[in-house]
């Protein structure tokens, strides 16, 4: 059947049938998007769109979404347990760094099967990871040492929030709080979402680092955790901060601080460091 008769039968315009799209195939853009999605397997199209714009590729977000879907890219959801919700710690009066810190532990294991844990300390306002300390054992005294070092760098926080773990309710921690005059808020047992900022950070760390990396040794874990924390603070777009990075958001807040509210520590350069190697002979 001729084209003319076929179009008449289906009541179609011959110009529409003959139309051929002149849109570019965007091969380079698709390749770049696949490359970024490969590097950041737990990033969706919104964060990938931010990374593309950082590299000078100025396209509409809807186009990024369309190409993302056409390339069959997706972030598979992992099943998670339901969390209880209860009364949280008081909200900071001023949106300033060091108003409130959150502490929590996250666990993983190395290729040998030996388990280790990471002590995470997060600034609830700027969302910065202030410390990520991997080790096979972290006592209450170790927690106190890390907090003392952090206060020497950034200044004293207005409040520290944590769960009721044995390390965080130890005599060493309680005595240190009394000496330093730091207010420590313990969440209600069985309600982790009262410590939601650090729980959220732990989820991102597990999703993007711990579940994606096979750790060969504790030294390897320290290197990988330090690199991921540096990337989290300075490169990873954070949706709660308008897709700015925590370091950039903290720097913007630094410019807005009144002189009377500026902390005494070197808060302008927040650094997430790994734990020092343990010296068993000098252990407290």
PDB file of N, CA and C in Angstrom, residues 47 124-127 197 200 232 236-244 249:
ATOM      1  N   UNK A  47      20.923  14.845  42.336  1.00  0.00           N
ATOM      2  CA  UNK A  47      22.308  15.121  42.727  1.00  0.00           C
ATOM      3  C   UNK A  47      23.246  15.009  41.526  1.00  0.00           C
ATOM      4  N   UNK A 124      24.684  19.324  63.828  1.00  0.00           N
ATOM      5  CA  UNK A 124      23.291  19.246  63.393  1.00  0.00           C
ATOM      6  C   UNK A 124      22.859  20.425  62.533  1.00  0.00           C
ATOM      7  N   UNK A 125      23.521  21.573  62.647  1.00  0.00           N
ATOM      8  CA  UNK A 125      23.126  22.760  61.887  1.00  0.00           C
ATOM      9  C   UNK A 125      23.745  22.745  60.495  1.00  0.00           C
ATOM     10  N   UNK A 126      25.050  22.549  60.412  1.00  0.00           N
ATOM     11  CA  UNK A 126      25.731  22.589  59.117  1.00  0.00           C
ATOM     12  C   UNK A 126      25.741  21.239  58.423  1.00  0.00           C
ATOM     13  N   UNK A 127      25.374  20.162  59.124  1.00  0.00           N
ATOM     14  CA  UNK A 127      25.388  18.781  58.618  1.00  0.00           C
ATOM     15  C   UNK A 127      26.802  18.273  58.327  1.00  0.00           C
ATOM     16  N   UNK A 197      19.572  13.374  63.150  1.00  0.00           N
ATOM     17  CA  UNK A 197      20.612  13.911  62.279  1.00  0.00           C
ATOM     18  C   UNK A 197      21.749  12.908  62.100  1.00  0.00           C
ATOM     19  N   UNK A 200      20.568   9.769  60.245  1.00  0.00           N
ATOM     20  CA  UNK A 200      20.517  10.011  58.799  1.00  0.00           C
ATOM     21  C   UNK A 200      21.908   9.934  58.195  1.00  0.00           C
ATOM     22  N   UNK A 232      32.041  13.897  51.397  1.00  0.00           N
ATOM     23  CA  UNK A 232      30.726  14.245  51.945  1.00  0.00           C
ATOM     24  C   UNK A 232      30.676  15.716  52.357  1.00  0.00           C
ATOM     25  N   UNK A 236      29.753  16.447  48.049  1.00  0.00           N
ATOM     26  CA  UNK A 236      28.426  15.841  47.923  1.00  0.00           C
ATOM     27  C   UNK A 236      27.325  16.872  48.147  1.00  0.00           C
ATOM     28  N   UNK A 237      26.412  17.082  47.195  1.00  0.00           N
ATOM     29  CA  UNK A 237      25.300  18.019  47.415  1.00  0.00           C
ATOM     30  C   UNK A 237      24.361  17.475  48.489  1.00  0.00           C
ATOM     31  N   UNK A 238      23.948  18.323  49.413  1.00  0.00           N
ATOM     32  CA  UNK A 238      23.073  17.915  50.515  1.00  0.00           C
ATOM     33  C   UNK A 238      21.700  18.534  50.285  1.00  0.00           C
ATOM     34  N   UNK A 239      20.676  17.703  50.132  1.00  0.00           N
ATOM     35  CA  UNK A 239      19.349  18.199  49.775  1.00  0.00           C
ATOM     36  C   UNK A 239      18.770  19.106  50.852  1.00  0.00           C
ATOM     37  N   UNK A 240      19.072  18.840  52.137  1.00  0.00           N
ATOM     38  CA  UNK A 240      18.532  19.664  53.223  1.00  0.00           C
ATOM     39  C   UNK A 240      19.155  21.057  53.254  1.00  0.00           C
ATOM     40  N   UNK A 241      20.258  21.244  52.546  1.00  0.00           N
ATOM     41  CA  UNK A 241      20.938  22.543  52.515  1.00  0.00           C
ATOM     42  C   UNK A 241      20.757  23.226  51.163  1.00  0.00           C
ATOM     43  N   UNK A 242      19.699  22.878  50.452  1.00  0.00           N
ATOM     44  CA  UNK A 242      19.491  23.459  49.126  1.00  0.00           C
ATOM     45  C   UNK A 242      20.519  22.968  48.128  1.00  0.00           C
ATOM     46  N   UNK A 243      20.978  21.725  48.312  1.00  0.00           N
ATOM     47  CA  UNK A 243      21.979  21.077  47.454  1.00  0.00           C
ATOM     48  C   UNK A 243      23.329  21.783  47.486  1.00  0.00           C
ATOM     49  N   UNK A 244      23.595  22.522  48.550  1.00  0.00           N
ATOM     50  CA  UNK A 244      24.955  23.007  48.799  1.00  0.00           C
ATOM     51  C   UNK A 244      25.706  21.935  49.580  1.00  0.00           C
ATOM     52  N   UNK A 249      28.036  25.499  53.104  1.00  0.00           N
ATOM     53  CA  UNK A 249      26.978  26.051  53.944  1.00  0.00           C
ATOM     54  C   UNK A 249      27.561  26.614  55.233  1.00  0.00           C
TER      55      UNK A 249
END
